[in-house]
Amino acid sequence: MELIHPRDLALWLERRDLRGQPGRILRRLRGGAADEQVPVAELLSFPGDDSGARSTLVVLEDLDDRAMGALLAPLPYLRGTVHCLVVGAQSVPMELASMPRSPVQDPEGLLEATGAGAVLTAGGAGPWTRGLHEEVIGRGVATFVLQTGQVTPFSPPLPEDTTVVAWTDADAALLRSGRTDVDTIVIGSQRLWELSHDPVAELRDGPPVLLARLADDLLPRHLTTRAAASALRHGQLRLRPDVADTDPISRASYELWRRWGAKLVEPGAELPAVPLVGVRQEELLEAVVRGVPVRVHAPGAPAWLQDLWDRTGMRRYGSSGPSRPPAPPAEEPATVLAETLDGVR
């Protein structure tokens, strides 16, 4: 299996807009897509302990909490100077938010100003991330794209002449998708590594919890709704709605199941230490590495979703045993990445 768009970012952006971004579609129809609004960016820097190590530029753009944590994890281990480009209103840790910042107008000249020998991003399609990856071509600056979540064929294509830092060999192969200009490094997930060192002390009594996500931009609603309804019909499960399921159709579905007798768990609450059932939520894999029994369920799941389940070791609902966590890496991923960025490896 490969990425649907292994090279063409412009086409990937168009397809993303059609997959559940009505606001973007409306702007395109109104003719407002041609002039992309580039968000304001600020630069903060702090020196390292080794002036001989090359400096690193870390781009923080369009990140959720998981991706932000992944990009910031290697910073304490870097020996060289670190520059963080904070784009827009990113929610960054207090230690970064309190540091002095200087405004940056555009990517041009940023590499010279920082003297960066390595650039670390989460990939994606943000204008600053795209601009910096284009700026470094032919300059002898190493670029790294860090995997910050589960990979599907719908993931965006990687920039040219970069190195993807992946969780597993299978993830690296999918992200690379046969390209010869992309190198790969496999280090594991820092978040999963940390959670594996914080196992659940004791499983609680009680029925399993079904993690529902009805408004999924990669799956048709009839599939996500059928997955939740069939699991509720065939098992004694409690139902936890996804915090993003705020649209009228999702709310009506949850209310209907509640009237039919389903017991609802407050959305956004901490996951209980009981068996879990879901489709493709990040929480499922995080729970597995902590020792929580987890299974997946989606009748009629497309091939790419079944491939994702197989890559992450997820067992189907109704199987004899729970999902098995991936083998943890021998070394902490953040330290391996820091050594790579410093040029040690």
CSV table of C-alpha atoms in Angstrom, one decimal:
chain,number,residue,atom,x,y,z
A,1,MET,CA,0.0,0.0,0.0
A,2,GLU,CA,1.2,3.5,-0.9
A,3,LEU,CA,0.2,7.1,-0.4
A,4,ILE,CA,-2.6,8.2,-2.7
A,5,HIS,CA,-0.5,11.3,-3.6
A,6,PRO,CA,3.1,10.4,-3.0
A,7,ARG,CA,4.5,13.5,-4.7
A,8,ASP,CA,1.8,16.1,-5.7
A,9,LEU,CA,1.1,18.3,-2.7
A,10,ALA,CA,-1.1,20.7,-4.7
A,11,LEU,CA,-3.4,17.8,-5.7
A,12,TRP,CA,-3.3,16.5,-2.1
A,13,LEU,CA,-4.5,19.9,-0.9
A,14,GLU,CA,-7.4,19.9,-3.3
A,15,ARG,CA,-8.5,16.4,-2.3
A,16,ARG,CA,-8.2,17.4,1.4
A,17,ASP,CA,-10.5,20.3,0.8
A,18,LEU,CA,-13.1,18.0,-0.7
A,19,ARG,CA,-12.9,15.4,2.1
A,20,GLY,CA,-14.7,17.4,4.8
A,21,GLN,CA,-13.5,21.0,4.8
A,22,PRO,CA,-16.6,22.9,3.8
A,23,GLY,CA,-15.1,26.2,4.7
A,24,ARG,CA,-12.2,25.7,2.3
A,25,ILE,CA,-14.5,24.5,-0.4
A,26,LEU,CA,-16.7,27.6,0.0
A,27,ARG,CA,-13.7,29.9,-0.2
A,28,ARG,CA,-12.6,28.1,-3.4
A,29,LEU,CA,-16.0,28.6,-5.0
A,30,ARG,CA,-15.9,32.3,-4.0
A,31,GLY,CA,-12.5,32.6,-5.7
A,32,GLY,CA,-10.7,33.2,-2.5
A,33,ALA,CA,-8.3,30.3,-2.6
A,34,ALA,CA,-5.7,31.9,-4.8
A,35,ASP,CA,-4.4,34.2,-2.2
A,36,GLU,CA,-3.3,32.1,0.7
A,37,GLN,CA,-3.1,33.9,4.0
A,38,VAL,CA,0.3,33.3,5.5
A,39,PRO,CA,0.1,33.4,9.3
A,40,VAL,CA,2.4,35.5,11.4
A,41,ALA,CA,5.5,33.7,12.7
A,42,GLU,CA,8.0,34.4,15.5
A,43,LEU,CA,11.4,33.0,16.2
A,44,LEU,CA,12.8,32.1,19.6
A,45,SER,CA,16.3,30.7,20.1
A,46,PHE,CA,18.3,29.3,23.0
A,47,PRO,CA,22.0,28.2,22.9
A,48,GLY,CA,23.1,24.7,23.4
A,49,ASP,CA,26.0,23.2,25.4
A,50,ASP,CA,28.2,22.4,22.5
A,51,SER,CA,29.1,25.2,20.1
A,52,GLY,CA,30.6,22.6,17.7
A,53,ALA,CA,27.3,20.9,17.1
A,54,ARG,CA,25.1,22.2,14.3
A,55,SER,CA,22.1,24.3,15.2
A,56,THR,CA,18.6,23.0,14.5
A,57,LEU,CA,15.5,24.9,13.3
A,58,VAL,CA,12.2,23.4,14.6
A,59,VAL,CA,9.0,24.5,12.8
A,60,LEU,CA,5.9,24.6,14.9
A,61,GLU,CA,2.9,25.0,12.5
A,62,ASP,CA,-0.6,23.7,12.5
A,63,LEU,CA,0.1,21.2,15.3
A,64,ASP,CA,-2.2,19.4,17.8
A,65,ASP,CA,-1.0,18.6,21.3
A,66,ARG,CA,0.4,15.2,20.2
A,67,ALA,CA,2.4,16.6,17.3
A,68,MET,CA,3.6,19.6,19.4
A,69,GLY,CA,4.9,17.2,22.1
A,70,ALA,CA,6.7,15.0,19.5
A,71,LEU,CA,8.5,18.0,18.0
A,72,LEU,CA,9.6,19.4,21.3
A,73,ALA,CA,10.6,16.1,22.9
A,74,PRO,CA,14.2,16.1,21.5
A,75,LEU,CA,15.0,19.7,22.5
A,76,PRO,CA,16.3,19.0,26.0
A,77,TYR,CA,18.8,16.5,24.5
A,78,LEU,CA,20.2,18.7,21.7
A,79,ARG,CA,23.7,19.9,22.2
A,80,GLY,CA,23.6,22.6,19.5
A,81,THR,CA,21.7,25.9,19.4
A,82,VAL,CA,17.9,25.4,18.9
A,83,HIS,CA,15.7,27.9,17.0
A,84,CYS,CA,11.9,27.4,17.2
A,85,LEU,CA,9.7,29.0,14.6
A,86,VAL,CA,6.3,29.5,16.2
A,87,VAL,CA,3.6,30.0,13.5
A,88,GLY,CA,0.3,31.6,14.4
A,89,ALA,CA,-1.4,31.1,17.7
A,90,GLN,CA,0.3,27.8,18.6
A,91,SER,CA,-0.2,26.5,22.1
A,92,VAL,CA,3.3,26.0,23.3
A,93,PRO,CA,4.6,25.0,26.7
A,94,MET,CA,5.1,27.7,29.3
A,95,GLU,CA,8.9,27.5,29.1
A,96,LEU,CA,8.7,28.4,25.5
A,97,ALA,CA,5.9,30.9,25.7
A,98,SER,CA,7.8,33.0,28.3
A,99,MET,CA,10.9,33.3,26.1
A,100,PRO,CA,11.5,36.5,24.1
A,101,ARG,CA,10.6,36.2,20.4
A,102,SER,CA,11.4,38.2,17.3
A,103,PRO,CA,9.0,38.5,14.3
A,104,VAL,CA,9.8,36.8,11.0
A,105,GLN,CA,8.3,38.0,7.7
A,106,ASP,CA,9.0,35.0,5.4
A,107,PRO,CA,11.3,32.0,5.1
A,108,GLU,CA,13.7,33.8,2.8
A,109,GLY,CA,16.9,34.5,4.8
A,110,LEU,CA,15.8,32.6,7.8
A,111,LEU,CA,18.4,29.8,7.3
A,112,GLU,CA,21.2,32.4,7.0
A,113,ALA,CA,20.0,34.2,10.1
A,114,THR,CA,19.9,31.1,12.2
A,115,GLY,CA,22.8,29.3,10.7
A,116,ALA,CA,20.7,26.1,10.9
A,117,GLY,CA,22.3,22.9,9.7
A,118,ALA,CA,19.1,20.9,10.2
A,119,VAL,CA,15.4,21.6,9.9
A,120,LEU,CA,12.8,19.5,11.7
A,121,THR,CA,9.1,19.7,10.8
A,122,ALA,CA,6.0,17.6,11.1
A,123,GLY,CA,5.6,17.8,7.3
A,124,GLY,CA,2.1,18.8,6.3
A,125,ALA,CA,0.9,21.6,4.1
A,126,GLY,CA,1.4,24.8,6.1
A,127,PRO,CA,2.9,27.7,4.2
A,128,TRP,CA,5.9,28.1,6.5
A,129,THR,CA,6.7,24.4,6.5
A,130,ARG,CA,6.4,24.3,2.7
A,131,GLY,CA,8.4,27.4,2.2
A,132,LEU,CA,11.3,26.3,4.4
A,133,HIS,CA,11.5,22.9,2.7
A,134,GLU,CA,11.7,24.6,-0.6
A,135,GLU,CA,14.3,27.1,0.7
A,136,VAL,CA,16.7,24.4,1.8
A,137,ILE,CA,16.9,22.6,-1.5
A,138,GLY,CA,20.5,22.6,-2.8
A,139,ARG,CA,21.9,24.4,0.3
A,140,GLY,CA,23.3,21.4,2.1
A,141,VAL,CA,20.9,21.7,5.0
A,142,ALA,CA,19.5,18.4,6.3
A,143,THR,CA,15.7,18.3,6.6
A,144,PHE,CA,13.8,15.9,8.7
A,145,VAL,CA,10.0,15.2,8.8
A,146,LEU,CA,8.9,13.6,12.0
A,147,GLN,CA,6.0,11.2,12.1
A,148,THR,CA,3.6,12.5,14.8
A,149,GLY,CA,0.6,10.3,14.3
A,150,GLN,CA,-0.8,7.2,12.6
A,151,VAL,CA,-0.1,7.0,8.8
A,152,THR,CA,-2.7,6.3,6.2
A,153,PRO,CA,-2.7,6.5,2.4
A,154,PHE,CA,-4.4,9.9,2.8
A,155,SER,CA,-1.3,11.4,4.6
A,156,PRO,CA,0.4,14.3,2.7
A,157,PRO,CA,3.4,13.7,0.5
A,158,LEU,CA,6.8,14.3,1.9
A,159,PRO,CA,8.9,17.3,0.6
A,160,GLU,CA,11.8,16.7,-1.8
A,161,ASP,CA,15.2,15.4,-0.6
A,162,THR,CA,14.2,14.9,3.0
A,163,THR,CA,14.5,12.2,5.7
A,164,VAL,CA,11.4,10.9,7.3
A,165,VAL,CA,11.7,9.9,11.0
A,166,ALA,CA,9.1,7.1,11.4
A,167,TRP,CA,7.7,4.9,14.2
A,168,THR,CA,8.1,1.6,12.4
A,169,ASP,CA,9.5,0.1,9.2
A,170,ALA,CA,6.0,-0.3,7.8
A,171,ASP,CA,5.2,3.3,8.5
A,172,ALA,CA,8.4,4.4,6.9
A,173,ALA,CA,7.7,2.4,3.8
A,174,LEU,CA,4.2,3.9,3.4
A,175,LEU,CA,5.4,7.4,3.9
A,176,ARG,CA,8.2,6.9,1.4
A,177,SER,CA,5.9,5.2,-1.1
A,178,GLY,CA,8.8,4.1,-3.4
A,179,ARG,CA,10.4,7.5,-3.8
A,180,THR,CA,14.2,7.5,-4.2
A,181,ASP,CA,14.7,11.1,-3.0
A,182,VAL,CA,13.4,10.3,0.5
A,183,ASP,CA,15.5,8.6,3.2
A,184,THR,CA,14.1,6.9,6.3
A,185,ILE,CA,15.0,6.5,9.9
A,186,VAL,CA,13.0,4.4,12.3
A,187,ILE,CA,13.1,5.4,16.0
A,188,GLY,CA,9.6,4.7,17.4
A,189,SER,CA,7.1,7.0,18.9
A,190,GLN,CA,8.2,9.2,21.9
A,191,ARG,CA,4.7,9.4,23.3
A,192,LEU,CA,4.1,5.6,23.1
A,193,TRP,CA,7.6,5.0,24.6
A,194,GLU,CA,6.6,7.2,27.6
A,195,LEU,CA,3.2,5.6,28.0
A,196,SER,CA,4.8,2.1,27.9
A,197,HIS,CA,6.8,3.1,31.0
A,198,ASP,CA,3.5,4.1,32.7
A,199,PRO,CA,1.4,1.0,32.6
A,200,VAL,CA,-2.1,0.8,34.1
A,201,ALA,CA,-1.8,-0.4,37.7
A,202,GLU,CA,-5.1,-2.3,37.7
A,203,LEU,CA,-8.0,-2.7,35.3
A,204,ARG,CA,-11.3,-1.6,36.7
A,205,ASP,CA,-14.5,-3.6,36.8
A,206,GLY,CA,-17.2,-2.7,34.4
A,207,PRO,CA,-18.3,-3.1,30.8
A,208,PRO,CA,-16.1,-2.1,27.9
A,209,VAL,CA,-16.2,1.5,26.6
A,210,LEU,CA,-16.9,2.1,22.9
A,211,LEU,CA,-15.0,5.1,21.6
A,212,ALA,CA,-17.2,6.5,18.9
A,213,ARG,CA,-16.1,8.9,16.2
A,214,LEU,CA,-19.0,9.6,13.8
A,215,ALA,CA,-17.5,12.6,12.0
A,216,ASP,CA,-14.4,11.1,10.6
A,217,ASP,CA,-12.9,13.0,7.6
A,218,LEU,CA,-11.4,9.7,6.2
A,219,LEU,CA,-14.4,7.4,6.6
A,220,PRO,CA,-17.9,7.7,5.4
A,221,ARG,CA,-20.5,8.4,8.0
A,222,HIS,CA,-22.5,5.4,7.3
A,223,LEU,CA,-19.5,3.2,8.1
A,224,THR,CA,-18.7,5.0,11.4
A,225,THR,CA,-22.3,5.0,12.5
A,226,ARG,CA,-22.8,1.3,11.6
A,227,ALA,CA,-19.6,0.5,13.5
A,228,ALA,CA,-20.9,2.1,16.7
A,229,ALA,CA,-24.5,0.8,16.3
A,230,SER,CA,-23.4,-2.8,15.6
A,231,ALA,CA,-21.0,-2.8,18.6
A,232,LEU,CA,-23.7,-1.5,20.9
A,233,ARG,CA,-26.2,-4.1,19.5
A,234,HIS,CA,-23.9,-7.1,20.0
A,235,GLY,CA,-22.3,-6.2,23.3
A,236,GLN,CA,-22.8,-4.6,26.7
A,237,LEU,CA,-20.7,-1.5,26.2
A,238,ARG,CA,-20.8,2.0,27.4
A,239,LEU,CA,-20.5,4.7,24.8
A,240,ARG,CA,-18.1,7.7,24.8
A,241,PRO,CA,-18.8,10.2,22.1
A,242,ASP,CA,-15.9,11.9,20.4
A,243,VAL,CA,-15.4,15.6,21.4
A,244,ALA,CA,-15.4,16.5,17.7
A,245,ASP,CA,-18.9,15.0,17.1
A,246,THR,CA,-20.7,18.3,17.6
A,247,ASP,CA,-22.7,18.4,14.3
A,248,PRO,CA,-26.5,17.9,14.4
A,249,ILE,CA,-26.4,14.5,12.8
A,250,SER,CA,-23.9,13.1,15.4
A,251,ARG,CA,-25.8,14.6,18.3
A,252,ALA,CA,-29.0,13.1,17.1
A,253,SER,CA,-27.4,9.7,16.7
A,254,TYR,CA,-26.1,9.8,20.3
A,255,GLU,CA,-29.4,10.9,21.6
A,256,LEU,CA,-31.2,8.1,19.8
A,257,TRP,CA,-28.8,5.5,21.2
A,258,ARG,CA,-29.2,7.0,24.7
A,259,ARG,CA,-33.0,6.6,24.4
A,260,TRP,CA,-32.5,3.0,23.4
A,261,GLY,CA,-30.7,2.4,26.6
A,262,ALA,CA,-27.0,3.0,25.9
A,263,LYS,CA,-25.0,4.4,28.8
A,264,LEU,CA,-23.0,7.4,27.7
A,265,VAL,CA,-19.6,8.3,29.1
A,266,GLU,CA,-18.7,12.0,29.2
A,267,PRO,CA,-16.8,13.0,26.1
A,268,GLY,CA,-13.3,14.3,26.7
A,269,ALA,CA,-13.0,12.5,30.1
A,270,GLU,CA,-9.9,10.5,30.9
A,271,LEU,CA,-10.1,7.0,29.4
A,272,PRO,CA,-11.1,4.5,32.1
A,273,ALA,CA,-8.9,1.5,32.7
A,274,VAL,CA,-11.4,-0.9,31.2
A,275,PRO,CA,-11.5,-2.7,27.8
A,276,LEU,CA,-11.9,-0.4,24.9
A,277,VAL,CA,-13.4,-0.7,21.4
A,278,GLY,CA,-13.0,1.8,18.6
A,279,VAL,CA,-12.2,2.3,14.9
A,280,ARG,CA,-8.9,4.2,14.5
A,281,GLN,CA,-8.5,6.7,17.4
A,282,GLU,CA,-5.0,7.6,18.6
A,283,GLU,CA,-6.2,6.7,22.1
A,284,LEU,CA,-6.5,3.0,21.2
A,285,LEU,CA,-2.8,2.5,20.5
A,286,GLU,CA,-1.9,4.6,23.5
A,287,ALA,CA,-4.1,2.5,25.7
A,288,VAL,CA,-2.6,-0.7,24.3
A,289,VAL,CA,0.9,0.2,25.3
A,290,ARG,CA,-0.3,0.8,28.8
A,291,GLY,CA,-1.7,-2.7,29.1
A,292,VAL,CA,-5.4,-1.9,28.5
A,293,PRO,CA,-7.3,-4.6,26.4
A,294,VAL,CA,-8.3,-3.0,23.1
A,295,ARG,CA,-10.1,-4.2,20.0
A,296,VAL,CA,-11.2,-2.5,16.8
A,297,HIS,CA,-14.5,-2.8,15.1
A,298,ALA,CA,-15.8,-1.4,11.7
A,299,PRO,CA,-17.9,-3.8,9.6
A,300,GLY,CA,-17.0,-3.3,5.9
A,301,ALA,CA,-13.8,-1.5,6.8
A,302,PRO,CA,-11.8,-0.4,3.7
A,303,ALA,CA,-8.5,-2.1,2.9
A,304,TRP,CA,-6.5,0.9,4.1
A,305,LEU,CA,-8.1,0.8,7.5
A,306,GLN,CA,-7.5,-2.9,7.8
A,307,ASP,CA,-3.9,-2.3,6.8
A,308,LEU,CA,-3.6,0.3,9.6
A,309,TRP,CA,-5.0,-2.2,12.1
A,310,ASP,CA,-2.5,-4.8,11.0
A,311,ARG,CA,0.5,-2.4,11.1
A,312,THR,CA,-0.4,-1.4,14.7
A,313,GLY,CA,-1.3,-4.9,15.9
A,314,MET,CA,-5.0,-4.3,16.5
A,315,ARG,CA,-7.2,-7.3,17.1
A,316,ARG,CA,-10.8,-7.3,15.8
A,317,TYR,CA,-13.8,-7.0,18.2
A,318,GLY,CA,-14.9,-10.5,19.1
A,319,SER,CA,-11.4,-12.1,18.6
A,320,SER,CA,-10.0,-14.4,21.3
A,321,GLY,CA,-7.3,-12.0,22.5
A,322,PRO,CA,-6.8,-8.3,22.8
A,323,SER,CA,-4.5,-6.2,20.6
A,324,ARG,CA,-0.8,-6.6,21.2
A,325,PRO,CA,1.4,-3.4,21.6
A,326,PRO,CA,4.3,-2.9,19.2
A,327,ALA,CA,7.7,-3.8,20.6
A,328,PRO,CA,9.1,-0.7,22.3
A,329,PRO,CA,12.4,0.7,20.9
A,330,ALA,CA,15.6,-0.1,22.8
A,331,GLU,CA,16.4,3.6,23.2
A,332,GLU,CA,14.3,6.6,24.0
A,333,PRO,CA,13.2,8.0,20.6
A,334,ALA,CA,13.8,11.7,21.6
A,335,THR,CA,17.4,11.0,22.4
A,336,VAL,CA,18.0,9.1,19.2
A,337,LEU,CA,16.5,12.0,17.2
A,338,ALA,CA,18.5,14.6,19.1
A,339,GLU,CA,21.7,12.8,18.3
A,340,THR,CA,20.7,12.6,14.6
A,341,LEU,CA,20.0,16.3,14.5
A,342,ASP,CA,23.2,17.2,16.2
A,343,GLY,CA,25.0,15.2,13.5
A,344,VAL,CA,26.4,12.4,15.8
A,345,ARG,CA,24.6,9.7,13.8
